[in-house]
Amino acid sequence: MTVHFPFQNTYAALPASFFARVAPTPVASPRLVKLNRPLAVHLGLDPELLASPEGTEILAGKRLPEGAEPIAMAYAGHQFGHFVPQLGDGRAILLGEVIDADGIRRDIQLKGSGPTPFSRRGDGRAALGPVLREYIVSEAMAALGIPTTRSLAAVVTGENVMRETMLPGAVLTRVASSHIRVGTFQFFAARGDTDGVRRLADHVIARHYPDAAGAKRPYHALLEGVIARQAQLVARWLLVGFIHGVMNTDNSSISGETIDYGPCAFMDHYDPAAVFSSIDEQGRYAYANQPRIALWNLTRLAECLLPLFSGEQEAATAEAQALLGEFPEKFTAAYQSGLRSKIGLFTRRDGDEALVQDLLDAMAQNHADFTLVFRRLADAARDPENDREVRQLFTEPTAFDEWTIRWRERIGGEPQSATERSAAMRAVNPAFIPRNHRIEAIIDAAVNRNDYAPFEELLTVLAKPFEDQPEFARYAEPPKPEQRVLQTFCGT
Ligand code: AMP
Ligand code: MG
């Protein structure tokens, strides 16, 4: 039996300037280290066959499935504010698209599958560590309900890659509702290829923003749609303490999914200025800067779309600015509503914003763990006896005590029962996030000891982030001082 991928490709049918046709480069002796079976089924793929030697060869790029039209997508991008007119998939190859069980089109892409015409000086490969990191974090994000690319499989290639040292090579099979980025629009716009921008915009509307097709001004509606989804996305990131780390325009997805997990991290103690990426020396992509950067990236997208806005350039610019001007409001609405839920409010009143901000400020001043404060606050909402567990998280617990007086007064004015409130809070405040020190530990075990049991266990825990899972309680704990990871690396 051969593995059947029910491909229905559309991107490969776009003009030749959109991509380079290139097949993956075969590797020595691939071995499957992880297959996401539920996701395979959801995509209409047979997990048994995917796990077979033939399936493994496909997931390693050693064999092409029937119907695949392998391409490396062209894109440009602003990297740390500097424009690079040609980036493109330098180490990723899109095999094709399938329609999943929800009727949604999904890209199936191999990452680390060999050089492409966009590789520049890179080797087109990926090391095992970053592949496992992306696998874990993207699946954790999905379990948290945050829009994200998914991970279908990880294979080791049996070949080494040269980084600072020799490392085992690996290929990640990534699934996305598309791999179209802000930088994809920039690629055509920078060349003055307005027809390319239009073709891309039409493809994106059909694929991601079908409502825009029926709008009076479809390209305005497209921009408005991307702005809305990015505002939502970044709000969701902030509400779980996620720091993307490399919010370049080429890592900013048009569909509104989190994409390109590199030196990303979840913070432990709350710190708005938190930066983990080793290459982000100025803190451009710090935790609290993310909304501002998302707007900056969206402004680059708007510039690309301007030629599609009819009428005078001045008027078109004003219209784009008006749409961009709605970003702060959209972001703030999503973020504040999420924060209200995190502290257990069912209603919205004047003063709520200040109430939450005062808690956040106290957390920042007292090095309180972001995830645990909110999780344990759900127990405190049920029974004030449990305040003890929350106040422990603050270096100076009285800061929390003062806050709880105002909080109790506020929640006391709502009709919901303590049990009801606590349950609602537990449903939005995860117990388990992919903490840095845990990720480092599973990578170390896999890379240095060929032991994948810790990776499997961490995946199991993170699949149910809102359940207590008492047998895995230790995974909820922040790192001990000596376990703290202060820097994360791209590893490319
Ligand atoms: P990233 O930092 O992974 O978002 O990648 C930025 C750009 O560098 C993209 O165009 C990638 O395709 C390219 N790139 C990253 N790593 C490699 C590599 N090992 N070989 C070739 N291209 C790469
Ligand atoms: Mg990238």
Coordinates of C-alpha atoms and ligand atoms in Angstrom, one line a residue:
M1 CA 0.0 0.0 0.0
T2 CA 1.3 3.4 -0.8
V3 CA 0.5 6.5 1.2
H4 CA -2.1 8.6 -0.4
F5 CA -2.1 12.4 0.0
P6 CA -5.4 13.8 -1.3
F7 CA -3.7 16.9 -2.8
Q8 CA -5.7 19.7 -4.3
N9 CA -3.0 22.2 -5.0
T10 CA -3.7 25.9 -5.8
Y11 CA -0.5 27.8 -5.0
A12 CA 1.5 25.8 -7.5
A13 CA -0.9 26.9 -10.2
L14 CA -0.1 30.6 -9.7
P15 CA 2.4 32.4 -12.0
A16 CA 5.9 31.1 -12.1
S17 CA 7.2 34.2 -10.3
F18 CA 5.5 33.1 -7.1
F19 CA 7.9 30.2 -6.4
A20 CA 10.7 27.9 -7.6
R21 CA 9.9 24.3 -8.5
V22 CA 12.3 22.3 -6.5
A23 CA 12.3 18.8 -5.0
P24 CA 13.5 17.9 -1.5
T25 CA 17.0 16.5 -1.4
P26 CA 17.1 12.9 -0.3
V27 CA 18.7 12.0 3.0
A28 CA 20.8 9.0 4.2
S29 CA 18.7 7.1 6.6
P30 CA 15.5 8.8 7.9
R31 CA 13.9 7.6 11.1
L32 CA 10.5 8.8 12.4
V33 CA 10.7 10.3 15.8
K34 CA 7.2 11.6 16.1
L35 CA 4.0 11.4 14.1
N36 CA 1.0 13.5 15.1
R37 CA -1.6 10.8 14.5
P38 CA -4.8 12.8 15.3
L39 CA -3.6 15.5 13.0
A40 CA -2.9 13.0 10.3
V41 CA -6.4 11.6 10.5
H42 CA -7.8 15.2 10.5
L43 CA -5.9 15.8 7.2
G44 CA -7.3 12.7 5.6
L45 CA -4.0 10.8 5.9
D46 CA -3.5 7.3 7.1
P47 CA -1.3 7.4 10.2
E48 CA -0.3 3.7 9.9
L49 CA 1.0 4.2 6.4
L50 CA 2.7 7.5 7.3
A51 CA 4.6 5.7 10.0
S52 CA 5.7 2.9 7.6
P53 CA 9.2 3.0 6.0
E54 CA 7.7 4.5 2.9
G55 CA 5.8 7.2 4.8
T56 CA 8.9 8.0 6.8
E57 CA 10.8 8.5 3.5
I58 CA 8.1 10.9 2.4
L59 CA 8.2 12.9 5.7
A60 CA 12.0 13.1 5.3
G61 CA 11.9 14.3 1.7
K62 CA 13.5 11.1 0.3
R63 CA 10.4 10.2 -1.7
L64 CA 7.7 12.3 -3.2
P65 CA 4.1 11.3 -2.7
E66 CA 1.9 11.1 -5.7
G67 CA 0.3 14.4 -6.7
A68 CA 2.9 16.5 -4.8
E69 CA 4.0 19.6 -6.7
P70 CA 7.0 20.6 -4.6
I71 CA 7.8 24.3 -4.6
A72 CA 9.8 26.8 -2.5
M73 CA 7.7 30.0 -2.1
A74 CA 9.1 33.4 -2.9
Y75 CA 8.9 36.2 -0.3
A76 CA 10.7 39.2 0.9
G77 CA 10.8 40.7 4.4
H78 CA 11.8 43.3 6.8
Q79 CA 14.2 41.6 9.2
F80 CA 14.7 43.7 12.4
G81 CA 13.4 46.7 10.4
H82 CA 15.8 46.2 7.4
F83 CA 14.2 45.3 4.1
V84 CA 15.5 42.3 2.2
P85 CA 13.9 42.1 -1.2
Q86 CA 14.4 38.4 -1.6
L87 CA 14.2 35.8 1.1
G88 CA 11.9 32.9 0.2
D89 CA 11.8 29.3 1.5
G90 CA 15.5 28.6 1.9
R91 CA 15.0 25.4 3.7
A92 CA 11.3 24.6 3.3
I93 CA 9.5 22.9 0.5
L94 CA 5.7 23.0 0.1
L95 CA 4.5 19.5 -1.1
G96 CA 1.0 20.6 -1.7
E97 CA -2.4 21.3 -0.1
V98 CA -5.1 19.1 1.2
I99 CA -8.6 19.8 2.5
D100 CA -9.0 18.8 6.2
A101 CA -12.0 17.3 8.0
D102 CA -13.3 20.8 8.7
G103 CA -13.2 21.6 5.0
I104 CA -10.2 23.9 5.5
R105 CA -7.3 23.9 3.0
R106 CA -4.0 23.1 4.6
D107 CA -0.4 23.4 3.3
I108 CA 1.8 20.4 3.9
Q109 CA 5.4 21.6 4.0
L110 CA 8.7 20.0 4.8
K111 CA 11.1 22.2 6.8
G112 CA 14.8 21.3 6.7
S113 CA 14.4 19.3 3.4
G114 CA 17.4 20.6 1.5
P115 CA 18.5 23.6 -0.4
T116 CA 16.3 25.7 -2.7
P117 CA 17.1 28.6 -5.1
F118 CA 16.3 30.8 -2.0
S119 CA 18.9 29.2 0.3
R120 CA 21.5 32.0 -0.1
R121 CA 24.4 30.7 2.0
G122 CA 22.3 28.3 4.1
D123 CA 22.4 24.6 3.8
G124 CA 18.7 24.1 3.6
R125 CA 18.7 21.9 6.6
A126 CA 17.4 22.0 10.2
A127 CA 18.9 20.7 13.4
L128 CA 17.0 18.3 15.6
G129 CA 16.8 20.7 18.6
P130 CA 14.9 23.5 16.8
V131 CA 12.6 21.0 15.1
L132 CA 11.6 19.5 18.5
R133 CA 11.1 23.0 19.9
E134 CA 8.8 24.0 17.0
Y135 CA 6.9 20.7 17.3
I136 CA 6.3 21.2 21.1
V137 CA 5.5 24.9 21.1
S138 CA 3.2 24.9 18.0
E139 CA 1.3 21.9 19.4
A140 CA 1.1 23.6 22.8
M141 CA -0.3 26.8 21.2
A142 CA -2.9 24.7 19.4
A143 CA -4.0 23.1 22.7
L144 CA -4.2 26.6 24.2
G145 CA -6.7 27.4 21.4
I146 CA -4.4 30.0 19.8
P147 CA -4.2 30.1 15.9
T148 CA -1.0 28.4 14.8
T149 CA 0.7 26.3 12.3
R150 CA 0.8 22.6 13.4
S151 CA 3.3 19.9 13.4
L152 CA 2.5 16.7 11.7
A153 CA 5.8 14.8 12.0
A154 CA 9.5 15.0 13.0
V155 CA 12.1 12.7 11.5
V156 CA 15.8 12.6 12.0
T157 CA 17.7 12.4 8.7
G158 CA 20.6 10.2 9.7
E159 CA 22.8 13.1 8.6
N160 CA 24.6 15.7 10.6
V161 CA 24.3 19.5 10.1
M162 CA 27.1 21.9 10.8
R163 CA 26.1 24.7 13.2
E164 CA 28.4 25.8 16.0
T165 CA 29.0 22.1 16.4
M166 CA 27.8 19.1 14.4
L167 CA 24.2 18.3 15.3
P168 CA 21.8 15.6 14.2
G169 CA 19.7 16.8 11.2
A170 CA 15.9 16.7 11.2
V171 CA 12.9 17.5 9.1
L172 CA 9.6 18.9 10.5
T173 CA 6.4 18.5 8.5
R174 CA 4.5 21.7 9.1
V175 CA 0.9 22.2 8.4
A176 CA -0.5 25.7 7.9
S177 CA -3.7 27.2 6.6
S178 CA -1.2 28.8 4.2
H179 CA 2.4 29.9 4.3
I180 CA 1.6 33.3 2.8
R181 CA 3.3 36.1 4.8
V182 CA 3.3 39.9 4.8
G183 CA 6.7 39.4 3.2
T184 CA 5.0 37.5 0.3
F185 CA 3.2 40.7 -0.6
Q186 CA 6.4 42.7 -0.2
F187 CA 8.2 40.4 -2.7
F188 CA 5.9 41.6 -5.5
A189 CA 5.4 45.2 -4.3
A190 CA 9.2 45.7 -4.1
R191 CA 9.5 44.7 -7.8
G192 CA 6.7 47.1 -8.8
D193 CA 4.8 44.0 -9.9
T194 CA 1.3 45.2 -9.2
D195 CA -0.2 42.4 -11.1
G196 CA 1.6 39.9 -8.8
V197 CA 0.2 41.8 -5.8
R198 CA -3.3 41.6 -7.2
R199 CA -3.0 37.9 -8.1
L200 CA -1.7 37.2 -4.5
A201 CA -4.5 39.3 -3.0
D202 CA -7.1 37.5 -5.0
H203 CA -5.7 34.1 -3.9
V204 CA -5.6 35.2 -0.3
I205 CA -9.2 36.5 -0.4
A206 CA -10.5 33.3 -1.9
R207 CA -8.5 31.2 0.6
H208 CA -8.6 33.1 3.9
Y209 CA -11.1 36.0 3.6
P210 CA -14.0 34.8 1.5
D211 CA -16.2 37.5 2.9
A212 CA -14.0 40.2 1.4
A213 CA -14.8 38.9 -2.1
G214 CA -18.4 40.1 -1.7
A215 CA -17.4 43.4 -0.1
K216 CA -17.8 46.7 -1.9
R217 CA -14.1 47.2 -1.9
P218 CA -12.5 43.7 -1.6
Y219 CA -8.9 44.8 -1.1
H220 CA -9.8 47.2 1.7
A221 CA -11.8 44.4 3.3
L222 CA -8.8 42.2 3.0
L223 CA -6.5 44.6 4.8
E224 CA -9.2 45.1 7.4
G225 CA -9.5 41.4 7.9
V226 CA -5.7 40.8 8.3
I227 CA -5.6 43.7 10.8
A228 CA -8.4 42.2 12.8
R229 CA -6.8 38.7 12.9
Q230 CA -3.4 40.0 13.8
A231 CA -4.9 42.2 16.6
Q232 CA -6.6 39.1 18.0
L233 CA -3.5 36.9 17.6
V234 CA -1.2 39.3 19.4
A235 CA -3.7 39.8 22.2
R236 CA -3.9 36.0 22.6
W237 CA -0.1 35.8 22.8
L238 CA 0.1 38.4 25.5
L239 CA -2.6 36.7 27.5
V240 CA -0.5 33.5 27.8
G241 CA 2.9 35.2 28.2
F242 CA 4.2 34.2 24.7
I243 CA 7.0 36.0 23.1
H244 CA 7.4 35.2 19.4
G245 CA 11.0 36.5 19.3
V246 CA 11.4 37.2 15.5
M247 CA 8.3 39.2 14.4
N248 CA 9.9 40.1 11.0
T249 CA 7.4 40.7 8.2
D250 CA 8.4 37.4 6.7
N251 CA 7.4 35.6 9.9
S252 CA 4.0 37.3 10.0
S253 CA 1.2 35.2 8.6
I254 CA -1.6 36.6 6.4
S255 CA -4.0 34.0 7.7
G256 CA -3.5 35.2 11.3
E257 CA -1.7 32.0 12.5
T258 CA 1.4 32.0 14.7
I259 CA 4.2 31.0 12.3
D260 CA 8.0 30.3 12.3
Y261 CA 8.8 29.3 15.8
G262 CA 12.5 30.2 16.3
P263 CA 13.8 31.7 19.5
C264 CA 10.3 32.0 20.9
A265 CA 9.6 31.6 24.6
F266 CA 6.9 31.7 27.3
M267 CA 7.9 33.9 30.2
D268 CA 7.9 32.5 33.7
H269 CA 7.8 35.6 35.9
Y270 CA 5.9 38.5 34.5
D271 CA 8.1 41.1 32.9
P272 CA 6.8 43.4 30.1
A273 CA 10.3 43.9 28.8
A274 CA 11.1 40.2 28.6
V275 CA 13.3 39.2 25.6
F276 CA 14.8 35.8 25.2
S277 CA 16.1 35.7 21.6
S278 CA 19.9 35.9 21.5
I279 CA 19.7 37.9 18.3
D280 CA 17.2 40.6 19.6
E281 CA 19.8 42.8 21.2
Q282 CA 17.7 45.9 21.2
G283 CA 14.5 44.2 22.5
R284 CA 12.6 45.1 19.4
Y285 CA 10.5 42.0 19.8
A286 CA 10.1 42.2 23.6
Y287 CA 6.9 40.9 25.1
A288 CA 5.1 44.2 25.5
N289 CA 6.3 45.5 22.1
Q290 CA 4.5 42.9 20.2
P291 CA 1.3 44.8 19.5
R292 CA 3.3 47.8 18.2
I293 CA 5.4 45.6 16.0
A294 CA 2.3 43.8 14.6
L295 CA 1.0 47.2 13.6
W296 CA 4.3 48.1 12.0
N297 CA 4.2 44.9 10.0
L298 CA 0.6 45.6 9.0
T299 CA 1.6 49.1 7.8
R300 CA 4.1 47.4 5.5
L301 CA 1.3 45.2 4.2
A302 CA -0.9 48.2 3.6
E303 CA 1.9 49.9 1.6
C304 CA 1.9 46.8 -0.7
L305 CA -1.9 46.9 -1.2
L306 CA -2.1 50.7 -1.9
P307 CA -1.8 50.2 -5.7
L308 CA -4.9 48.0 -5.5
F309 CA -6.9 50.7 -3.8
S310 CA -8.7 52.7 -6.6
G311 CA -8.6 56.4 -6.9
E312 CA -6.1 59.1 -6.0
Q313 CA -3.0 58.0 -4.1
E314 CA -3.6 60.5 -1.4
A315 CA -7.1 59.2 -0.8
A316 CA -6.0 55.6 -0.9
T317 CA -3.3 56.4 1.7
A318 CA -5.8 58.0 3.9
E319 CA -8.1 55.0 3.7
A320 CA -5.3 52.6 4.5
Q321 CA -4.3 54.8 7.5
A322 CA -7.9 54.8 8.7
L323 CA -7.9 51.0 8.7
L324 CA -4.6 50.8 10.4
G325 CA -5.8 53.3 12.9
E326 CA -8.4 50.7 14.1
F327 CA -5.7 48.3 15.2
P328 CA -5.0 49.7 18.7
E329 CA -8.7 49.6 19.5
K330 CA -9.1 46.1 18.1
F331 CA -6.1 44.9 20.0
T332 CA -7.0 46.6 23.3
A333 CA -10.6 45.3 23.1
A334 CA -9.3 41.7 22.7
Y335 CA -6.5 42.1 25.3
Q336 CA -8.7 43.8 28.0
S337 CA -11.5 41.4 27.5
G338 CA -9.1 38.5 27.9
L339 CA -7.6 40.1 31.0
R340 CA -11.1 40.6 32.6
S341 CA -11.7 36.9 32.0
K342 CA -8.4 36.0 33.5
I343 CA -9.4 37.6 36.8
G344 CA -12.8 36.1 36.6
L345 CA -15.0 39.1 35.6
F346 CA -18.2 38.3 33.7
T347 CA -19.1 42.0 33.2
R348 CA -17.3 45.2 32.2
R349 CA -17.1 48.2 34.4
D350 CA -15.2 51.4 34.7
G351 CA -12.0 50.8 36.7
D352 CA -11.6 47.2 35.5
E353 CA -8.6 48.1 33.4
A354 CA -6.9 49.8 36.3
L355 CA -7.7 46.9 38.6
V356 CA -6.0 44.4 36.2
Q357 CA -3.1 46.7 35.5
D358 CA -2.4 47.1 39.3
L359 CA -2.2 43.3 39.6
L360 CA 0.2 43.1 36.6
D361 CA 2.3 45.9 38.1
A362 CA 2.5 44.1 41.4
M363 CA 3.4 40.9 39.6
A364 CA 6.2 42.7 37.7
Q365 CA 7.6 44.3 40.9
N366 CA 7.4 41.1 42.8
H367 CA 8.7 38.6 40.1
A368 CA 5.5 36.7 40.3
D369 CA 5.0 33.8 37.8
F370 CA 2.6 34.9 35.1
T371 CA 0.9 31.6 34.5
L372 CA 0.7 30.4 38.2
V373 CA -0.7 33.7 39.5
F374 CA -3.8 33.5 37.3
R375 CA -4.2 29.7 37.6
R376 CA -4.1 29.9 41.4
L377 CA -6.3 33.0 41.4
A378 CA -9.0 30.6 40.1
D379 CA -8.7 28.6 43.4
A380 CA -8.7 31.9 45.4
A381 CA -12.0 32.8 43.7
R382 CA -13.5 29.6 45.0
D383 CA -12.2 29.9 48.5
P384 CA -10.2 32.8 50.1
E385 CA -8.2 30.2 52.0
N386 CA -6.4 29.6 48.8
D387 CA -5.1 33.2 48.7
R388 CA -2.1 31.7 50.5
E389 CA -1.0 29.8 47.3
V390 CA -1.1 33.0 45.2
R391 CA 0.6 35.4 47.6
Q392 CA 3.5 33.0 47.9
L393 CA 4.3 33.8 44.3
F394 CA 5.1 37.4 45.2
T395 CA 8.4 38.4 46.7
E396 CA 6.5 40.9 48.8
P397 CA 3.1 39.2 49.4
T398 CA 1.4 42.3 50.9
A399 CA 1.2 43.7 47.4
F400 CA -1.2 40.9 46.5
D401 CA -3.1 41.2 49.8
E402 CA -4.0 44.9 49.1
W403 CA -5.1 44.0 45.6
T404 CA -7.4 41.1 46.7
I405 CA -9.5 43.5 48.8
R406 CA -10.4 45.5 45.7
W407 CA -10.8 42.4 43.6
R408 CA -13.2 40.7 46.0
E409 CA -15.2 43.9 46.2
R410 CA -15.5 43.9 42.4
I411 CA -16.4 40.2 41.9
G412 CA -18.8 40.4 44.9
G413 CA -20.9 42.7 42.8
E414 CA -21.5 40.0 40.2
P415 CA -24.3 37.4 40.6
Q416 CA -22.2 34.4 39.6
S417 CA -21.4 31.8 42.2
A418 CA -17.8 31.2 43.4
T419 CA -17.8 27.8 41.8
E420 CA -19.0 29.2 38.5
R421 CA -16.4 31.9 38.5
S422 CA -13.6 29.6 39.4
A423 CA -14.5 27.2 36.6
A424 CA -14.6 30.0 34.1
M425 CA -11.2 31.2 35.3
R426 CA -9.7 27.7 35.0
A427 CA -10.9 27.4 31.4
V428 CA -8.9 30.5 30.4
N429 CA -5.9 30.3 32.7
P430 CA -3.7 27.3 31.7
A431 CA -1.8 25.3 34.3
F432 CA 0.7 24.1 31.8
I433 CA 2.7 26.1 29.3
P434 CA 5.9 25.0 27.4
R435 CA 8.4 26.4 29.9
N436 CA 11.8 27.1 28.5
H437 CA 13.7 24.9 31.0
R438 CA 11.4 22.0 30.1
I439 CA 12.0 22.5 26.4
E440 CA 15.8 22.6 26.9
A441 CA 15.6 19.4 28.9
I442 CA 13.7 17.5 26.3
I443 CA 16.1 18.7 23.6
D444 CA 19.1 17.7 25.6
A445 CA 17.7 14.2 26.2
A446 CA 16.9 13.7 22.6
V447 CA 20.0 15.2 21.0
N448 CA 22.6 14.0 23.5
R449 CA 21.1 10.8 24.8
N450 CA 18.8 9.7 22.0
D451 CA 16.0 9.6 24.7
Y452 CA 12.6 10.8 23.4
A453 CA 10.6 9.8 26.5
P454 CA 10.9 13.3 28.0
F455 CA 9.7 14.8 24.7
E456 CA 6.7 12.5 24.6
E457 CA 5.8 13.2 28.2
L458 CA 6.0 16.9 27.8
L459 CA 3.7 16.7 24.7
T460 CA 1.2 14.6 26.7
V461 CA 1.1 17.3 29.5
L462 CA 0.8 20.2 27.1
A463 CA -2.0 18.6 25.2
K464 CA -4.4 19.4 28.1
P465 CA -3.1 22.7 29.4
F466 CA -6.3 23.5 31.3
E467 CA -6.6 20.2 33.2
D468 CA -4.8 19.8 36.6
Q469 CA -3.2 16.5 35.7
P470 CA -2.0 15.9 39.3
E471 CA 0.5 13.2 38.2
F472 CA 2.3 15.8 36.2
A473 CA 2.0 18.7 38.7
R474 CA 5.8 19.3 38.6
Y475 CA 5.4 20.5 35.0
A476 CA 3.4 23.5 36.2
E477 CA 6.3 24.7 38.4
P478 CA 8.5 27.5 37.3
P479 CA 12.2 26.8 37.0
K480 CA 14.4 26.9 40.1
P481 CA 16.9 29.7 39.9
E482 CA 19.6 27.4 38.5
Q483 CA 17.2 26.0 35.9
R484 CA 16.3 29.3 34.4
V485 CA 16.9 29.8 30.7
L486 CA 17.7 33.4 29.9
Q487 CA 18.3 33.1 26.2
T488 CA 16.9 31.2 23.3
F489 CA 18.4 30.6 19.9
C490 CA 17.2 30.4 16.3
G491 CA 19.5 27.5 15.7
T492 CA 19.3 28.1 11.9
Ligands
AMP1 P1 13.9 32.2 9.7 O1 14.8 32.9 10.6 O2 13.8 30.7 10.0 O3 12.5 32.8 9.7 O4 14.5 32.3 8.3 C1 14.8 33.6 7.6 C2 15.2 33.3 6.2 O5 16.4 32.5 6.2 C3 14.2 32.5 5.4 O6 14.3 32.9 4.1 C4 14.7 31.1 5.5 O7 14.3 30.2 4.5 C5 16.2 31.3 5.5 N1 17.0 30.2 6.2 C6 17.0 30.0 7.5 N2 17.8 28.9 7.8 C7 18.3 28.4 6.7 C8 19.1 27.4 6.3 N3 19.7 26.5 7.2 N4 19.3 27.2 5.0 C9 18.8 28.0 4.0 N5 18.0 29.0 4.3 C10 17.7 29.3 5.6
MG2 MG 10.9 32.7 8.7

